[in-house]
XYZ file of C-alpha atoms in Angstrom:
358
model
C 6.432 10.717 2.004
C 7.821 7.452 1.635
C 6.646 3.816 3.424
C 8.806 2.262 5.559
C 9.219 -0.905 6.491
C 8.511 -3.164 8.072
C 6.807 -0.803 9.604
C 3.857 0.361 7.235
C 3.145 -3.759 6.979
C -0.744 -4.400 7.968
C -1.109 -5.640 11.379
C 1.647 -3.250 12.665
C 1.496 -0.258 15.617
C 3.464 2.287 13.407
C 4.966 4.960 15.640
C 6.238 8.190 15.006
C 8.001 10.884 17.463
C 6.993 13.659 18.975
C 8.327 16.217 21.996
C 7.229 17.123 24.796
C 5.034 19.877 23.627
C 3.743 17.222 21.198
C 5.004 18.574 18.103
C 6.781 16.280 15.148
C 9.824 17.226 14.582
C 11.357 18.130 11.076
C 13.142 14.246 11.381
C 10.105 12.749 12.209
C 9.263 10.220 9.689
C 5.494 10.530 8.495
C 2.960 9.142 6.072
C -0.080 7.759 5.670
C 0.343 4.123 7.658
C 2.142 5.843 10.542
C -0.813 4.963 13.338
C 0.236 6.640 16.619
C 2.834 9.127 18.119
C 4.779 8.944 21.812
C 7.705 11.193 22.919
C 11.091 10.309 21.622
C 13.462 13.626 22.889
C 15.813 13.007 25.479
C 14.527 10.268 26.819
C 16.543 8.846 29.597
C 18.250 5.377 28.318
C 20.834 2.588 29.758
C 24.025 3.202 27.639
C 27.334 0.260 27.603
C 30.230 2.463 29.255
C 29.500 0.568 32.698
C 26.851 -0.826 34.317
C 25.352 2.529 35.932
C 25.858 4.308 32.806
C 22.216 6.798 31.673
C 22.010 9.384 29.189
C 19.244 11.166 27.592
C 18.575 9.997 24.133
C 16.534 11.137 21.148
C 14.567 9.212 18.022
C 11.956 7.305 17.012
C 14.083 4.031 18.474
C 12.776 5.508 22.276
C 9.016 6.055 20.849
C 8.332 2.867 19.836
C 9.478 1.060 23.157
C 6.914 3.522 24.907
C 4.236 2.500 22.818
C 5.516 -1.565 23.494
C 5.036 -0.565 27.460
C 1.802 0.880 26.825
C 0.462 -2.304 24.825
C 1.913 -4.430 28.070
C -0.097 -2.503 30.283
C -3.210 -2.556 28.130
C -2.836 -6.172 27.519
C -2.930 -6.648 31.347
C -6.131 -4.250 31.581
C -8.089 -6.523 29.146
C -6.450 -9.829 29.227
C -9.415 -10.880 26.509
C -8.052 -8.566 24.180
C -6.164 -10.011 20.759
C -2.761 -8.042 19.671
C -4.981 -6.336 17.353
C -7.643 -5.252 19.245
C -4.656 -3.808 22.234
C -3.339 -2.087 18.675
C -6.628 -0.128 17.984
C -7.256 0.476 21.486
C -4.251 2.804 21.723
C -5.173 3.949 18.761
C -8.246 4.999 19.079
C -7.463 6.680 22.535
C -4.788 9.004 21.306
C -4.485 12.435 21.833
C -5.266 14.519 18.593
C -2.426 16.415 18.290
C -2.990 17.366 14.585
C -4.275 21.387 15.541
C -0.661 22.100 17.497
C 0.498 24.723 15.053
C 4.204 22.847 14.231
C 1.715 19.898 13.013
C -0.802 21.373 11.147
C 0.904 20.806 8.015
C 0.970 16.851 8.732
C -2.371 16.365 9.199
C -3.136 12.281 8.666
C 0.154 11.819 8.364
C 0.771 11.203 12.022
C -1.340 8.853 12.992
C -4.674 9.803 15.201
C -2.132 11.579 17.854
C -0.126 11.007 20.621
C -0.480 7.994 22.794
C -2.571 8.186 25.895
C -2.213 5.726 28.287
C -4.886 6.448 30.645
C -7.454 6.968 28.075
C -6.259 3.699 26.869
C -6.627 1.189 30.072
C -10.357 3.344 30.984
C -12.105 3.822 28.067
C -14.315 0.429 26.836
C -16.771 2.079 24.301
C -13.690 2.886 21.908
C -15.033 1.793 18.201
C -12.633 0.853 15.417
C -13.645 0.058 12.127
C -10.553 -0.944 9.734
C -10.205 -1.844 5.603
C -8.939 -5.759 5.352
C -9.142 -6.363 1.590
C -9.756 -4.769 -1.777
C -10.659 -6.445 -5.171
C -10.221 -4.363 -8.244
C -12.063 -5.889 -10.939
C -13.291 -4.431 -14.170
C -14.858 -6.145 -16.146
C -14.777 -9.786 -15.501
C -10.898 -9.530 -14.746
C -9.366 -8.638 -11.243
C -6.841 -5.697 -11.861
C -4.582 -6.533 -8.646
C -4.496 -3.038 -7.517
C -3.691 -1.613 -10.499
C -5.511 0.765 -13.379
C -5.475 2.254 -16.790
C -6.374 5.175 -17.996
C -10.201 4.623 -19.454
C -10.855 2.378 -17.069
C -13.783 2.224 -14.695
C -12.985 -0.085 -11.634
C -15.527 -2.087 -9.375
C -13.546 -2.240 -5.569
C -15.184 -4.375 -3.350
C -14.021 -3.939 0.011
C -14.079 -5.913 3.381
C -14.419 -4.132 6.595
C -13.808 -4.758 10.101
C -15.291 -3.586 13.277
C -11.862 -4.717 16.199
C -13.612 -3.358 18.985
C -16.837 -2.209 20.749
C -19.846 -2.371 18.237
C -20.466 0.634 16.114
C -24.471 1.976 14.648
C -25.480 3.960 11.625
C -22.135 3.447 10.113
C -21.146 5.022 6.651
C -18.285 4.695 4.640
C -17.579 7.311 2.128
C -14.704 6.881 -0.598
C -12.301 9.664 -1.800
C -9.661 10.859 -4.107
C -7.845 13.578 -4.297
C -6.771 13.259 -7.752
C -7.776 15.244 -10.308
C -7.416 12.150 -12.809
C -9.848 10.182 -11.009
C -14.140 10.512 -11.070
C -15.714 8.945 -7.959
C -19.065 7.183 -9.166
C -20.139 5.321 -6.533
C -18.358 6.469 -3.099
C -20.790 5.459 -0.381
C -21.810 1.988 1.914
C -24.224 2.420 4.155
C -22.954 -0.826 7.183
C -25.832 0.421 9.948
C -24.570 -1.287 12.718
C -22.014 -4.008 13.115
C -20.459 -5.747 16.285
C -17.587 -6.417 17.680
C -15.278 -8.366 15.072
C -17.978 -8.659 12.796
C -17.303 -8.066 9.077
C -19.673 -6.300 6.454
C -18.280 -5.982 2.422
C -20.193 -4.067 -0.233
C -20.401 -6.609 -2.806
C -23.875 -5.814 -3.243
C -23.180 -2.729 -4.685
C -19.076 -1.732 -4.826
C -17.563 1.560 -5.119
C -17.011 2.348 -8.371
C -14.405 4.852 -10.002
C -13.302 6.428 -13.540
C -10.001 6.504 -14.287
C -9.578 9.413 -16.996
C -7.560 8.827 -20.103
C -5.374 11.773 -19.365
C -3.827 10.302 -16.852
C 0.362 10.057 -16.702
C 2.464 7.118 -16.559
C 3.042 5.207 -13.568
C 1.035 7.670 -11.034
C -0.085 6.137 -8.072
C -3.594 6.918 -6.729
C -4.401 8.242 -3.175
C -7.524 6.598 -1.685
C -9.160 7.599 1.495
C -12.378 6.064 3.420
C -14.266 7.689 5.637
C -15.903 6.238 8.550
C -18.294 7.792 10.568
C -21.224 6.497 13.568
C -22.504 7.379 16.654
C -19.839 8.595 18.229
C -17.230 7.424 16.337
C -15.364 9.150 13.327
C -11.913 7.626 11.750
C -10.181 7.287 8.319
C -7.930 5.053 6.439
C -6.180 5.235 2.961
C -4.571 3.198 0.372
C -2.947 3.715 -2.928
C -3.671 2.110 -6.298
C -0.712 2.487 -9.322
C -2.552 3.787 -12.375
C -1.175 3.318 -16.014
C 2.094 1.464 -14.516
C 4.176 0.517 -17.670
C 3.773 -3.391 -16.883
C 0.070 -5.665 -17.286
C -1.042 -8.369 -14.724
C -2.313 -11.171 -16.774
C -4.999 -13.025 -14.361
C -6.801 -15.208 -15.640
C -8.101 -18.825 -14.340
C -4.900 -20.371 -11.878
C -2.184 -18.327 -13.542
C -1.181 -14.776 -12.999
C 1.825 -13.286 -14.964
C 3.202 -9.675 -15.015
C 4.073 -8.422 -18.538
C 6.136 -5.652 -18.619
C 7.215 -2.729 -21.237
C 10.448 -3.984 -21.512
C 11.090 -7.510 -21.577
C 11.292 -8.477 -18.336
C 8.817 -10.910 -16.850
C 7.109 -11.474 -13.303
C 8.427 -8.060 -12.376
C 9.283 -5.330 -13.829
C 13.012 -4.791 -13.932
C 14.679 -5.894 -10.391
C 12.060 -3.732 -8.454
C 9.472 -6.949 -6.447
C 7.134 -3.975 -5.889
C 6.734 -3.559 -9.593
C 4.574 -6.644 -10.389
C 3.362 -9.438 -9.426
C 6.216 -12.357 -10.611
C 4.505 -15.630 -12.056
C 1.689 -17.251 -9.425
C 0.175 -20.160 -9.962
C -3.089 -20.975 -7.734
C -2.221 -17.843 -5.687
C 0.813 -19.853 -3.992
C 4.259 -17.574 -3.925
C 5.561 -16.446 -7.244
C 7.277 -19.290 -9.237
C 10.340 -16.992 -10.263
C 12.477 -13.825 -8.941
C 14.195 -12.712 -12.285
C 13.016 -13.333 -16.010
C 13.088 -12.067 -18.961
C 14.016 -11.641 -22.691
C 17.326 -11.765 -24.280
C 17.841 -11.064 -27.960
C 21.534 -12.051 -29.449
C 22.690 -11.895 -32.993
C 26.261 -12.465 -32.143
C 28.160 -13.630 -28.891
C 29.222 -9.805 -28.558
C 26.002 -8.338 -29.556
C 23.266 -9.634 -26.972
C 20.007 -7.194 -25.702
C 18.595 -8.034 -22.498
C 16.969 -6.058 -19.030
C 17.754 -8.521 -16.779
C 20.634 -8.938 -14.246
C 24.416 -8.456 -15.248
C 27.514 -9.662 -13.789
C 27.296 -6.420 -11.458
C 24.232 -7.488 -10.304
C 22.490 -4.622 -11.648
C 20.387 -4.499 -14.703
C 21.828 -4.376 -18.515
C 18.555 -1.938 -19.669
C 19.678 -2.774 -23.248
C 15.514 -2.291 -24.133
C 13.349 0.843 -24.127
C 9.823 0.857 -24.338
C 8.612 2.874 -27.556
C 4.910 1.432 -26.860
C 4.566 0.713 -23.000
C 2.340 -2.640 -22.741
C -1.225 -2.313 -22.686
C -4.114 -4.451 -22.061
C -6.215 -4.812 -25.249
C -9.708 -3.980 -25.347
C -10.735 -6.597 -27.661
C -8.228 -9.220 -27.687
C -7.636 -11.246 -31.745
C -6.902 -14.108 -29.583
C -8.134 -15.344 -25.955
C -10.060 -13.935 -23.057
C -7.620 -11.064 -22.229
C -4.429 -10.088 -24.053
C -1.280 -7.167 -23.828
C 0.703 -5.910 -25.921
C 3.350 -3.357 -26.758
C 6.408 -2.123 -28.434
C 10.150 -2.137 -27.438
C 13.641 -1.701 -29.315
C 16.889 -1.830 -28.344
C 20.071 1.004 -28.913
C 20.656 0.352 -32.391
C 23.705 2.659 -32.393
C 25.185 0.281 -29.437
C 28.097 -1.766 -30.449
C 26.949 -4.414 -28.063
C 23.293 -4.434 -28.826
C 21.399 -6.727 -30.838
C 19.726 -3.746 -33.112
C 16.275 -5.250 -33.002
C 12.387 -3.724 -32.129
C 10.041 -6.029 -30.641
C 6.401 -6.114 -30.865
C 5.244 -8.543 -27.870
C 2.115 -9.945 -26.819
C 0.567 -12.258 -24.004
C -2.845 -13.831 -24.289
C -4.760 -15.436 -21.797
C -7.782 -17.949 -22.057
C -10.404 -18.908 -19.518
């Protein structure tokens, strides 16, 4: 199931539909960041012929709003109460819905259940522990979220307690892929109050990331949290073996990608991480190699006069990190050629490397 956005940003109430028997409908858009359901099915709505005009309308358009007017009403119950703590108190207060036989297969992909209202403006011993921040490292190097087959990664993880305060909490990591060994999957918090933080730098999960794995699969995550009282979940994703390198090391971080392009890899943002100096915004948007041996006979990836990209170069050695650089701190490198056959192309192969010093 696919993000969308800007609704699956952090720090956003992500609703889905549901009708009034509480079952999602085959439309319904689901995934892991949706966070809550409220009926969307012929919902009574203003419409523009004339100024009495009402009709029944359907889709998630009519959920959200619901959800909006619940958050009102809760913000009015406890005035105190930041946007995100009137977030996880609907949250938390929803209706599991999950066991309805039409949802069963959507499980966690729904969001804790359908929104409650009443729950929500009388419960005040609701407990919501959330995931802020990740760092990958291994090694001495922070990954960014990203990992290689072989590699074993150190995630040390910030956590959150938005409202009332929670005892004997554990956190327990997951994976459900077969490509990935879980060596360290547990933090025991204890207790921790309201807004308080607790991170396991101590002692950080730690996973295995088998060779085997294929290109470019991204990795399903899932923490478990569980108190007195309280049980929840959350999940992220982590790209493993992505055919680009993040080179971060000291103020600079550069993506390095399989085939010539660089900050990003191709005209996809979500592939990389551009060119960041001192963790400001990334210095550039588009970049990357072009090879010409003749004014008709030029190789490049980046952006043509279409505005798509030329993909002159294939990668016959995606970029990899090296193990133990010749030169620097950390280094990357890998293999690409162009189609010699093309009349347009530049008929060249291109070993490339980056290096990095600390």
């Amino acid at each position: 199931d696919p993000d969308y956005f800007p609704a699956s940003y952090d720090n956003v109430l992500s609703v889905t539909i549901v009708d009034r028997q509480d079952q999602v409908p085959y439309y319904a858009t689901l995934g892991r960041p949706i966070d809550i359901a409220a009926p969307g099915i012929q919902l009574l709505s203003t419409r523009s012929t004339n100024d009495n005009a009402y009709l029944p309308a359907t889709g998630t358009s009519f959920s959200a709003p619901v959800v909006a007017g619940c958050a009102a009403l809760v913000r009015k119950q406890f005035p105190a109460y930041t946007a995100l703590q009137i977030a996880e108190q609907l949250r938390m207060t929803a209706d599991d819905i999950s066991q309805i036989p039409a949802n069963q297969n959507k499980k966690e992909k729904i969001g804790r259940g359908r929104v409650n209202l009443f729950r929500a403006l009388t419960e005040t011993n609701v407990v919501s522990v959330r995931n802020t921040h990740n760092i990958f490292t291994n090694g001495a190097f922070n990954t960014s979220s990203l990992a290689y087959g072989g590699d074993t990664l150190q995630i040390t993880a910030t956590f959150k307690n938005i409202l009332t305060p929670v005892s004997n909490l554990q956190i327990t990591l997951t994976c459900s892929s077969p490509y990935v060994t879980i060596l360290q999957d547990n933090f025991s918090v204890g207790a921790l109050g309201t807004l308080a933080t607790a991170t396991n730098a101590a002692a950080p999960f730690s996973v295995y990331i088998s060779p085997e794995i294929p290109q470019n699969e991204v990795l399903e995550f899932r923490y478990s949290f569980s108190g007195n009282n309280y049980q929840d979940y959350q999940y992220f994703t982590m790209q493993a073996n992505p055919d680009f390198v993040i080179i971060n090391v000291n103020d600079l971080q550069v993506t390095v990608t399989s085939r010539g392009n660089i900050g990003y890899d191709g005209l996809d943002y979500t592939q990389g991480e551009g060119v960041v100096f001192q963790n400001n915004n990334s210095l550039t948007a588009e970049g990357g190699l072009m090879v010409g041996t003749a004014p008709e006979r030029v190789s490049d990836n980046i952006r043509n006069e279409t505005g798509e990209s030329d993909n002159d170069f294939f990668a016959l050695q995606p970029v990899r990190k090296e193990g133990k650089p010749e030169f620097g701190d950390m280094s990357a490198s890998g293999v690409m050629q162009d189609f010699f056959q093309d009349a347009t192309a530049a008929g060249v192969r291109v070993t490339h490397r980056a290096y990095a010093w600390q």
